[in-house]
Tab-separated table of C-alpha atoms in Angstrom:
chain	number	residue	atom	x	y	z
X	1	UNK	CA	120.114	102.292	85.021
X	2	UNK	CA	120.185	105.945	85.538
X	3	UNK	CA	120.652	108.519	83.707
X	4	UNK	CA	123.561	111.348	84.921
X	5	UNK	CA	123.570	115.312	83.911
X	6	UNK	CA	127.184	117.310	85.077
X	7	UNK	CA	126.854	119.078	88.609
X	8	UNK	CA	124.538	121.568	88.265
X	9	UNK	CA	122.541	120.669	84.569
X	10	UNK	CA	120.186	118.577	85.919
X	11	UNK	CA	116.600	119.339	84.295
X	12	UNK	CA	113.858	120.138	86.279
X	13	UNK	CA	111.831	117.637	87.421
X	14	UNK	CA	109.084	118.765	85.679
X	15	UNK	CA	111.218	118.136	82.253
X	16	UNK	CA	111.758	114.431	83.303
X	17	UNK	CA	109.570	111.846	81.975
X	18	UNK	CA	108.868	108.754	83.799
X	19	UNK	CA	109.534	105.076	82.318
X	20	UNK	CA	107.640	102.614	83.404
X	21	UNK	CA	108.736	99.097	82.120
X	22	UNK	CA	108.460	95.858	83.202
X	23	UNK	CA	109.397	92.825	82.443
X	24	UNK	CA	107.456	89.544	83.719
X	25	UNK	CA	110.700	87.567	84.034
X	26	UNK	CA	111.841	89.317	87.083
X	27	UNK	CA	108.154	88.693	88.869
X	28	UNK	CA	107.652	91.128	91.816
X	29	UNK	CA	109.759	94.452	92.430
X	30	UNK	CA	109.399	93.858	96.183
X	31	UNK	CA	110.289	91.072	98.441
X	32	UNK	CA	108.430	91.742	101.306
X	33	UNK	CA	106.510	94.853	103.191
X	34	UNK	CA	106.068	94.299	107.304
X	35	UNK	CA	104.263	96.090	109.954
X	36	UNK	CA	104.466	96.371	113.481
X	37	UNK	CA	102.059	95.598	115.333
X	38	UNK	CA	100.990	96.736	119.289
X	39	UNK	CA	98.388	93.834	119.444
X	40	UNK	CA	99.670	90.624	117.119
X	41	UNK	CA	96.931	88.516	117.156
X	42	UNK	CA	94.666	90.910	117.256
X	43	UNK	CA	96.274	92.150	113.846
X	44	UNK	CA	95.936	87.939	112.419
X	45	UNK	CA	92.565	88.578	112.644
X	46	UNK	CA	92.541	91.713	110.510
X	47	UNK	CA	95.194	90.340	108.240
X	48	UNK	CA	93.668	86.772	107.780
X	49	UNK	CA	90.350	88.120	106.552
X	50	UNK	CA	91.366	91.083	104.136
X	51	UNK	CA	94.442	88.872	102.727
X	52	UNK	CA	92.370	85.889	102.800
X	53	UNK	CA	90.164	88.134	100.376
X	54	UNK	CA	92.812	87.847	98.093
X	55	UNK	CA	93.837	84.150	98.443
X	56	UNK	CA	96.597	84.329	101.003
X	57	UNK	CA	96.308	80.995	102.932
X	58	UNK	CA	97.444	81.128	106.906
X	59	UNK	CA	100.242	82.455	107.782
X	60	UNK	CA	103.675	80.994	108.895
X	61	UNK	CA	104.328	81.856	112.344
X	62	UNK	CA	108.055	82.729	113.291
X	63	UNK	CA	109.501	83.143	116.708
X	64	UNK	CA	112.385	85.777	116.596
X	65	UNK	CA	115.380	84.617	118.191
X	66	UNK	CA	114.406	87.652	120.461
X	67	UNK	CA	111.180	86.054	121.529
X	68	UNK	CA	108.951	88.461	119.517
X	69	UNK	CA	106.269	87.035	117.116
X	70	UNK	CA	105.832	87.084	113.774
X	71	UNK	CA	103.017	85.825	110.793
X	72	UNK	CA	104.215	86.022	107.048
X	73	UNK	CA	101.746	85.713	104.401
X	74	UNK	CA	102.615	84.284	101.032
X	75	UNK	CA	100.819	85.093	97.743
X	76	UNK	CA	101.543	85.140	94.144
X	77	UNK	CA	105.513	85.754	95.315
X	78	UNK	CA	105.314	88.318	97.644
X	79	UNK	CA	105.182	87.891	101.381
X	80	UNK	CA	103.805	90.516	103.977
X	81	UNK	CA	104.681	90.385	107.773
X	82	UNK	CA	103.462	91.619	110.784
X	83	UNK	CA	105.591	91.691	114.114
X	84	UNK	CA	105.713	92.764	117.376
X	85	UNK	CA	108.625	95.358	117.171
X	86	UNK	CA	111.990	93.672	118.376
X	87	UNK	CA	112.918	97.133	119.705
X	88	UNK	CA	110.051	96.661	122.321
X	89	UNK	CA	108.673	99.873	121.727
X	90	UNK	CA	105.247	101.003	120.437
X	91	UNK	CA	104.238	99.878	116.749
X	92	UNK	CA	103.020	103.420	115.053
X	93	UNK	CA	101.889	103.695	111.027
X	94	UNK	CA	104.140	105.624	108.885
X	95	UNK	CA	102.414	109.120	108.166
X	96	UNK	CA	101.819	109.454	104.680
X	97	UNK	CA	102.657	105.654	103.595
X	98	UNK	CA	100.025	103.389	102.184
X	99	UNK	CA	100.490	99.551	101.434
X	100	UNK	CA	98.710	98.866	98.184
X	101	UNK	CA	97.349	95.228	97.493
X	102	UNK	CA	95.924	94.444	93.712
X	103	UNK	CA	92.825	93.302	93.514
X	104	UNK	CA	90.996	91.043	90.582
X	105	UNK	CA	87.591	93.035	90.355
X	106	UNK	CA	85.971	95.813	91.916
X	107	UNK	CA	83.750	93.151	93.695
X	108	UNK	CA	87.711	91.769	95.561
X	109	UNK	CA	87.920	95.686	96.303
X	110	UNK	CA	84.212	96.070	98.397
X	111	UNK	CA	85.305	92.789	100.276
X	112	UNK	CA	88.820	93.518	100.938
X	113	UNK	CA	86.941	96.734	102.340
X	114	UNK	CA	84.338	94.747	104.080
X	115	UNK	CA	86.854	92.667	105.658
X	116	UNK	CA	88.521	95.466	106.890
X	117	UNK	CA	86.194	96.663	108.345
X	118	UNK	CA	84.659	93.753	110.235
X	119	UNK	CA	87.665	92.916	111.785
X	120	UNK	CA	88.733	95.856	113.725
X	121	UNK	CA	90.035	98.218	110.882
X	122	UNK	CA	88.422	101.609	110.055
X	123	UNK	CA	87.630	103.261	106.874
X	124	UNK	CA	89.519	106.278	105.644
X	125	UNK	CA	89.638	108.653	102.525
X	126	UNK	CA	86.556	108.539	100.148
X	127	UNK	CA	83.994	105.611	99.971
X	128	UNK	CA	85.199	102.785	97.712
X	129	UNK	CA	84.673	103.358	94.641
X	130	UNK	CA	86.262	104.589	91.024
X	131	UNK	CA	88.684	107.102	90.455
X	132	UNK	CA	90.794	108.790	88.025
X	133	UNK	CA	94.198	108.803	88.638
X	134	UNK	CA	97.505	109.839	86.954
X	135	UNK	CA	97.788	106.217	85.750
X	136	UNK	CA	94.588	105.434	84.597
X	137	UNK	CA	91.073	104.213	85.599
X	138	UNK	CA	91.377	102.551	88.929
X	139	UNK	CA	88.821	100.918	91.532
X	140	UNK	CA	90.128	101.854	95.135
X	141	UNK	CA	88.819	101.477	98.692
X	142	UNK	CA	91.061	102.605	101.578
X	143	UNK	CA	91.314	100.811	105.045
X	144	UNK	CA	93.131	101.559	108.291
X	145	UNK	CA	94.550	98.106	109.983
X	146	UNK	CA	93.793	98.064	113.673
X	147	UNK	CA	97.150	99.910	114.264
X	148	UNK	CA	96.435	102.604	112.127
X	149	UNK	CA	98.496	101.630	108.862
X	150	UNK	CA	96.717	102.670	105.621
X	151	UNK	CA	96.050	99.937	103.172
X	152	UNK	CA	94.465	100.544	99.733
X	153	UNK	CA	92.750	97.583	97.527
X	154	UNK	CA	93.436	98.579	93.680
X	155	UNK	CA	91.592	97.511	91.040
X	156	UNK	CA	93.031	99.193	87.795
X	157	UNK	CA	90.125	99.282	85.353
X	158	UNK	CA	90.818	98.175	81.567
């Protein structure tokens, strides 16, 4: 629920205090995340080794009524896609987004990374490792997917 202030009496957002709660029973905020793709099996590759890091299984292929191909990948209650765009333009990554995937250890994060890597992605950002961040101790490495989307592998540190 939000909160509302009158027109105009809104505090500044530097007054506003973030809530973060959570409550099991609901599982996952998110359905699903999807990215296009310019090369779709080329992108099962990538996607079956860093998400088979994490214990994703194969994916279930879909044929769009369109024709266009899709893989979703099923973990823990969330699903992530890749397509081939049904507009039948070009796939690009979104400029400033990053699809975060949690990781069990900092040892999941270096072979996330590893996988990434050795499957057509590239490395981006700082070399995995720890960091301090505004919530908390985390573990992070940072891939790019063979069609330039930015993935990070989290580890939040206890």
């Amino acid at each position: 629920m939000r909160d509302s202030w009158p027109p105009g009496s809104m505090p500044a957002r530097s007054q506003l205090q973030c809530k973060f709660t959570s409550n099991p029973s609901e599982g996952p905020m998110l359905n699903h995340v999807m990215v296009g793709s310019n090369d779709i099996e080329r992108s099962k590759r990538f996607y079956d080794a860093v998400l088979g890091v994490l214990g994703a299984g194969e994916p279930m292929l879909h044929k769009a009524p369109t024709g266009h191909t899709r893989y979703f990948y099923r973990h823990d209650g969330s699903t992530f896609g890749i397509t081939e765009p049904i507009n039948d333009e070009q796939a690009t990554a979104a400029n400033g987004g990053t699809i975060g995937f949690k990781c069990s250890s900092p040892e999941q994060v270096r072979a996330f990374h590893e996988a990434g890597l050795a499957n057509g992605g590239s490395t981006c950002e700082d070399p995995p490792g720890e960091r301090d961040g505004s919530l908390g101790r985390m573990f992070v490495a940072y891939v790019r997917d063979p069609d330039g989307n930015k993935l990070c592998a989290i580890h939040r540190m206890k």
